[in-house]
Amino acid sequence: MAGERRFRGPIDLHTHSSVSDGTETPAQLVRAAADAGIGTMALTDHDSTAGWFEAAATARTMGINLIPGMEFSTRVSFASVHLLAYLFDPSDAGIVAETSRVRQARLVRAEQMVERIGADYALTWEDVLAQTTPDATVGRPHIADALVARGLALTRSEAFAGILHWDAGYYQPHYAPDPLRAIELVRAAGGVPVIAHPATRGVQDVIPEARLKRLVEAGLFGLELEHRENKPAAKARLYELAAKYGLFVTGSSDYHGAGKPNRLGENTTAPEVLEALIAQGTGSEPVFG
Ligand code: AMP
Ligand code: ZN
Ligand code: FE
Ligand code: FE
C-alpha cells in the first residue's frame, strides 16, 4: 500500500536525471524506474539536489520508494573519486557551499575544454549550452551530446572513447574536495556516504588500505561493488577490505537514460543494507511511495 514504510525491492541506489547528465527529467526517470519494476530507487545527480522535489512528487504518485541522494565529485590528486551520499540535509550550509563551488568549477572547466576542442573542431560553447537544461550540473556528457549534434561523434560513448578521453589532449580536471572532507560534510549533514564504483581500475590502483581506514573512521558507510564498470580483481580485493572494516556493499545501475548502456536494476542492493542506510540517514526522509 502506498505510503507504508516498506523496504521494497528491487533496490537501485544510483541513477541520474537531466538535473545532471541523465537524459530524462526527474519525473520521467522515476516513471521509467517504476515501469522497470524497481521497488526502491535513489536519485543521485552529480553535485546537485535540484531534482529531489520533482522526483519525490512523482514517486508518491507512482508507488515507488525514493531515497534522495547525490553523487558528490571528489578528487585525490589527479584521480576523480565519486562519493554517493544519501539522506543528508540538502539545505546544510557545508553541503550547499561545497556543491556550488564544484558546479561552478565544472562549468569553467567545460568551457575551457570546449575552447580547446573548438580550436580543432567545429564546436562552440553555445552548442554545449543547447544540450543542457538550465542550472544542470555540466559535465563531459553534455560536450559529448554537442559533438554528436555536430556530427563529430555518433554516440556519447564514441565521444568518450575519442575526443573526450583523458589522453586525447582536451581533458581537464576540475576542482573537487578530498573524499575525506566530502565524507565529513555528508555525515555532518546527517547523510550516509558510499564510494561509487571504486574498482574501475586495476587491482594495483585500489584505494590503499591505510587511506580506506581513515575514510571508515570519518564515517564511510559502504562501497558500491556491484556496478558494471568495476573490474573483477579490484572488486574481489575490495570485498575483502569491506568485510575487514565492516563496510556495507551496495549494487546499482548508474542509469543515465539514453546516455549510457546501463539499464535500471541491472545491479541491486540487498534489503538489509537499505535498512541500515535508512537507519543512519537523519538529514532527510525517504519517500515511501
Ligand atoms: P565528468 O564528470 O564531466 O568528467 O564526466 C563523467 C561522466 O561521464 C560520468 O558521470 C559518466 O557516467 C559519464 N561517462 C563516462 N564514460 C561514458 C561513456 N562512455 N558514455 C556515456 N557517458 C559516460
Ligand atoms: Zn554521470
Ligand atoms: Fe560516477
Ligand atoms: Fe553516476
Coordinates of C-alpha atoms and ligand atoms in Angstrom, one line a residue:
M1 CA 0.0 0.0 0.0
A2 CA 1.3 3.5 -0.9
G3 CA 2.9 5.3 2.0
E4 CA 3.7 2.2 4.1
R5 CA 7.3 2.1 5.4
R6 CA 8.3 -0.9 3.3
F7 CA 11.8 -1.7 2.1
R8 CA 10.6 -2.8 -1.3
G9 CA 13.0 -4.4 -3.9
P10 CA 14.5 -4.4 -6.4
I11 CA 16.6 -1.7 -5.0
D12 CA 18.7 0.5 -7.3
L13 CA 20.6 3.3 -5.5
H14 CA 22.4 5.2 -8.3
T15 CA 20.6 7.0 -11.1
H16 CA 20.9 10.3 -13.0
S17 CA 18.4 12.8 -14.4
S18 CA 18.7 15.9 -16.6
V19 CA 19.5 17.8 -13.4
S20 CA 23.0 16.5 -14.1
D21 CA 23.9 14.3 -17.1
G22 CA 21.0 11.9 -17.5
T23 CA 18.7 12.3 -20.5
E24 CA 15.3 12.1 -18.6
T25 CA 13.8 14.7 -16.3
P26 CA 13.4 13.6 -12.7
A27 CA 9.7 12.8 -13.2
Q28 CA 10.5 10.8 -16.4
L29 CA 13.3 9.0 -14.6
V30 CA 11.1 8.0 -11.6
R31 CA 8.4 6.8 -14.0
A32 CA 10.9 4.8 -16.0
A33 CA 12.1 3.1 -12.8
A34 CA 8.5 2.3 -11.7
D35 CA 7.8 0.9 -15.2
A36 CA 11.0 -1.2 -15.0
G37 CA 9.6 -2.7 -11.8
I38 CA 12.1 -1.1 -9.4
G39 CA 10.7 -1.0 -5.8
T40 CA 13.2 1.5 -4.3
M41 CA 15.4 3.9 -6.2
A42 CA 17.8 6.6 -5.3
L43 CA 18.2 9.8 -7.4
T44 CA 21.9 10.6 -7.4
D45 CA 22.6 13.5 -9.7
H46 CA 26.1 14.9 -9.8
D47 CA 26.7 17.6 -7.2
S48 CA 23.1 18.7 -7.1
T49 CA 19.9 18.0 -5.2
A50 CA 17.7 20.1 -7.5
G51 CA 15.8 17.1 -8.7
W52 CA 14.6 15.8 -5.3
F53 CA 11.3 17.6 -5.1
E54 CA 10.1 16.6 -8.5
A55 CA 11.3 13.1 -8.0
A56 CA 9.6 12.8 -4.7
A57 CA 6.3 14.0 -6.0
T58 CA 6.4 11.5 -8.9
A59 CA 7.5 8.7 -6.6
R60 CA 4.4 9.3 -4.4
T61 CA 2.1 9.1 -7.4
M62 CA 3.9 6.1 -9.0
G63 CA 4.0 4.0 -5.8
I64 CA 7.8 3.6 -5.8
N65 CA 10.2 4.3 -2.9
L66 CA 12.7 7.1 -3.3
I67 CA 15.9 7.7 -1.4
P68 CA 17.1 11.2 -2.0
G69 CA 20.8 11.2 -2.9
M70 CA 23.6 12.8 -4.8
E71 CA 26.9 11.7 -6.4
F72 CA 29.5 14.1 -4.9
S73 CA 32.5 14.8 -7.1
T74 CA 35.7 14.4 -5.1
R75 CA 39.3 14.2 -6.1
V76 CA 42.6 12.7 -4.9
S77 CA 45.4 14.4 -6.8
F78 CA 44.5 13.7 -10.5
A79 CA 42.1 10.8 -9.8
S80 CA 38.4 11.6 -9.7
V81 CA 36.6 9.7 -6.9
H82 CA 32.7 9.7 -6.9
L83 CA 31.0 9.6 -3.5
L84 CA 27.4 8.6 -3.3
A85 CA 25.6 10.5 -0.5
Y86 CA 22.1 9.6 0.8
L87 CA 19.5 11.1 3.1
F88 CA 21.5 14.2 4.0
D89 CA 20.0 17.7 4.6
P90 CA 20.0 19.4 1.3
S91 CA 20.0 22.9 2.9
D92 CA 23.1 22.1 5.1
A93 CA 25.4 25.1 4.7
G94 CA 28.5 23.0 4.3
I95 CA 27.0 20.9 1.5
V96 CA 25.4 23.9 -0.2
A97 CA 28.7 25.8 -0.3
E98 CA 30.8 22.9 -1.5
T99 CA 28.5 21.7 -4.2
S100 CA 28.0 25.2 -5.6
R101 CA 31.8 25.5 -5.7
V102 CA 32.1 22.2 -7.6
R103 CA 29.3 23.0 -10.0
Q104 CA 30.9 26.4 -10.8
A105 CA 34.3 24.7 -11.3
R106 CA 32.7 22.2 -13.6
L107 CA 31.2 25.0 -15.7
V108 CA 34.5 26.8 -16.1
R109 CA 36.3 23.6 -16.9
A110 CA 33.8 22.6 -19.5
E111 CA 34.1 26.0 -21.2
Q112 CA 37.9 25.6 -21.2
M113 CA 37.7 22.1 -22.7
V114 CA 35.3 23.3 -25.4
E115 CA 37.6 26.2 -26.2
R116 CA 40.4 23.8 -26.8
I117 CA 38.3 21.3 -28.8
G118 CA 36.9 24.3 -30.8
A119 CA 40.4 25.1 -32.0
D120 CA 40.5 21.8 -33.8
Y121 CA 36.8 21.0 -34.5
A122 CA 33.6 23.0 -35.3
L123 CA 32.3 23.1 -31.8
T124 CA 31.2 26.1 -29.7
W125 CA 30.1 26.7 -26.2
E126 CA 26.6 27.5 -27.5
D127 CA 26.4 24.0 -28.9
V128 CA 27.0 22.7 -25.4
L129 CA 24.6 25.0 -23.7
A130 CA 21.9 23.8 -26.2
Q131 CA 22.4 20.3 -24.7
T132 CA 21.9 21.3 -21.0
T133 CA 18.9 22.2 -19.0
P134 CA 19.0 25.4 -17.0
D135 CA 21.1 25.0 -13.8
A136 CA 22.2 21.5 -14.8
T137 CA 25.5 20.2 -13.4
V138 CA 27.6 20.4 -16.6
G139 CA 29.8 17.5 -17.5
R140 CA 31.6 15.8 -20.4
P141 CA 28.3 14.1 -21.3
H142 CA 26.9 17.4 -22.4
I143 CA 30.0 18.1 -24.5
A144 CA 29.6 14.6 -25.9
D145 CA 25.9 15.4 -26.9
A146 CA 27.1 18.6 -28.6
L147 CA 29.7 16.6 -30.5
V148 CA 27.0 14.2 -31.6
A149 CA 24.7 17.0 -32.6
R150 CA 27.6 18.4 -34.7
G151 CA 28.2 15.1 -36.4
L152 CA 31.6 14.9 -34.8
A153 CA 30.7 11.6 -32.9
L154 CA 28.0 9.0 -33.4
T155 CA 27.2 8.4 -29.7
R156 CA 28.1 9.7 -26.3
S157 CA 30.3 6.5 -25.8
E158 CA 32.2 7.2 -29.1
A159 CA 32.8 10.8 -28.0
F160 CA 34.1 9.5 -24.6
A161 CA 36.4 7.0 -26.3
G162 CA 37.7 9.7 -28.7
I163 CA 37.8 13.5 -28.2
L164 CA 36.7 13.4 -24.5
H165 CA 39.1 10.7 -23.4
W166 CA 41.7 11.9 -21.0
D167 CA 44.6 11.1 -23.3
A168 CA 43.1 12.9 -26.4
G169 CA 44.7 16.2 -25.1
Y170 CA 41.5 18.1 -24.4
Y171 CA 40.7 16.6 -21.0
Q172 CA 40.9 18.8 -18.0
P173 CA 40.1 18.1 -14.3
H174 CA 38.1 20.4 -12.2
Y175 CA 38.1 21.4 -8.5
A176 CA 36.6 18.9 -6.2
P177 CA 37.1 18.3 -2.4
D178 CA 39.1 15.4 -1.0
P179 CA 36.9 12.3 -0.3
L180 CA 37.7 12.5 3.4
R181 CA 36.3 16.1 3.6
A182 CA 33.3 15.1 1.5
I183 CA 32.5 12.2 3.9
E184 CA 32.8 14.6 6.8
L185 CA 30.5 17.1 5.2
V186 CA 27.9 14.4 4.3
R187 CA 27.9 12.9 7.8
A188 CA 27.7 16.4 9.4
A189 CA 24.6 16.9 7.2
G190 CA 23.0 13.7 8.5
G191 CA 23.8 11.8 5.4
V192 CA 25.2 8.4 4.6
P193 CA 28.3 8.1 2.3
V194 CA 29.2 5.3 -0.1
I195 CA 32.1 5.3 -2.5
A196 CA 30.7 4.9 -6.1
H197 CA 32.3 2.3 -8.5
P198 CA 35.6 2.0 -6.6
A199 CA 37.0 -0.8 -8.7
T200 CA 37.1 0.6 -12.2
R201 CA 40.9 0.3 -12.5
G202 CA 43.4 -2.4 -11.9
V203 CA 43.9 -4.1 -8.6
Q204 CA 47.1 -2.2 -8.1
D205 CA 45.1 1.1 -8.2
V206 CA 42.6 0.0 -5.5
I207 CA 42.4 2.6 -2.7
P208 CA 45.3 1.9 -0.3
E209 CA 44.2 0.2 2.9
A210 CA 45.5 2.9 5.2
R211 CA 43.5 5.6 3.3
L212 CA 40.4 3.4 3.3
K213 CA 40.8 3.1 7.1
R214 CA 40.8 6.9 7.5
L215 CA 37.7 7.1 5.4
V216 CA 36.0 4.5 7.5
E217 CA 36.9 6.4 10.7
A218 CA 35.4 9.6 9.1
G219 CA 32.1 7.7 8.6
L220 CA 32.2 5.9 5.3
F221 CA 29.2 3.5 5.2
G222 CA 29.9 1.4 2.2
L223 CA 31.3 0.6 -1.2
E224 CA 29.3 0.3 -4.4
L225 CA 30.9 -3.0 -5.6
E226 CA 28.1 -4.3 -7.8
H227 CA 28.5 -1.8 -10.7
R228 CA 29.2 -2.8 -14.3
E229 CA 32.4 -0.7 -14.5
N230 CA 34.1 -2.4 -11.6
K231 CA 36.8 -4.8 -12.6
P232 CA 36.8 -8.4 -11.1
A233 CA 40.3 -8.4 -9.4
A234 CA 39.9 -5.0 -7.8
K235 CA 36.3 -5.8 -6.8
A236 CA 37.5 -9.1 -5.1
R237 CA 40.1 -7.2 -3.2
L238 CA 37.6 -4.6 -2.1
Y239 CA 35.1 -7.3 -0.9
E240 CA 37.9 -8.4 1.4
L241 CA 38.5 -4.9 2.7
A242 CA 34.8 -4.3 3.1
A243 CA 34.5 -7.4 5.3
K244 CA 37.6 -6.4 7.3
Y245 CA 36.3 -2.9 8.0
G246 CA 32.6 -3.6 8.4
L247 CA 31.6 -1.7 5.3
F248 CA 28.3 -2.4 3.6
V249 CA 28.2 -3.3 -0.1
T250 CA 25.8 -1.8 -2.5
G251 CA 24.9 -2.5 -6.1
S252 CA 23.3 -0.2 -8.6
S253 CA 22.9 0.6 -12.3
D254 CA 24.2 4.2 -12.6
Y255 CA 21.5 4.7 -15.1
H256 CA 21.8 7.8 -17.3
G257 CA 18.7 7.3 -19.6
A258 CA 19.6 7.1 -23.3
G259 CA 23.1 8.4 -22.5
K260 CA 24.7 5.2 -21.4
P261 CA 24.0 1.5 -21.9
N262 CA 23.4 0.9 -18.2
R263 CA 19.8 -0.4 -17.6
L264 CA 17.7 0.3 -14.4
G265 CA 18.0 -2.6 -11.9
E266 CA 20.9 -4.3 -13.7
N267 CA 22.7 -4.4 -10.3
T268 CA 20.8 -4.1 -7.0
T269 CA 21.3 -3.6 -3.2
A270 CA 20.2 -6.1 -0.5
P271 CA 17.2 -5.0 1.6
E272 CA 19.1 -5.3 4.9
V273 CA 21.7 -2.8 3.5
L274 CA 19.0 -0.4 2.6
E275 CA 17.5 -0.8 6.0
A276 CA 20.9 0.0 7.7
L277 CA 21.3 3.0 5.3
I278 CA 17.9 4.4 6.2
A279 CA 18.5 3.9 9.9
Q280 CA 21.7 6.0 9.7
G281 CA 20.3 8.8 7.4
T282 CA 18.9 11.6 9.5
G283 CA 19.2 14.6 7.3
S284 CA 16.2 14.0 5.0
E285 CA 13.3 11.5 4.8
P286 CA 13.0 8.6 2.4
V287 CA 9.8 8.7 0.3
F288 CA 7.7 5.5 0.8
G289 CA 5.6 5.8 -2.3
Ligands
AMP1 P1 32.8 14.4 -16.0 O1 32.4 14.2 -14.5 O2 32.4 15.7 -16.5 O3 34.3 14.2 -16.2 O4 32.1 13.3 -16.8 C1 32.0 12.0 -16.3 C2 30.6 11.4 -16.5 O5 30.5 11.0 -17.9 C3 30.2 10.3 -15.6 O6 29.1 10.6 -14.9 C4 29.9 9.1 -16.5 O7 28.7 8.5 -16.2 C5 29.8 9.7 -17.9 N1 30.5 8.8 -18.8 C6 31.7 8.3 -18.7 N2 32.0 7.5 -19.8 C7 30.9 7.5 -20.6 C8 30.6 6.8 -21.8 N3 31.4 6.0 -22.4 N4 29.4 7.1 -22.3 C9 28.5 7.9 -21.7 N5 28.8 8.5 -20.5 C10 30.0 8.3 -20.0
ZN2 ZN 27.1 11.0 -14.9
FE3 FE 30.3 8.1 -11.1
FE4 FE 26.9 8.2 -11.7

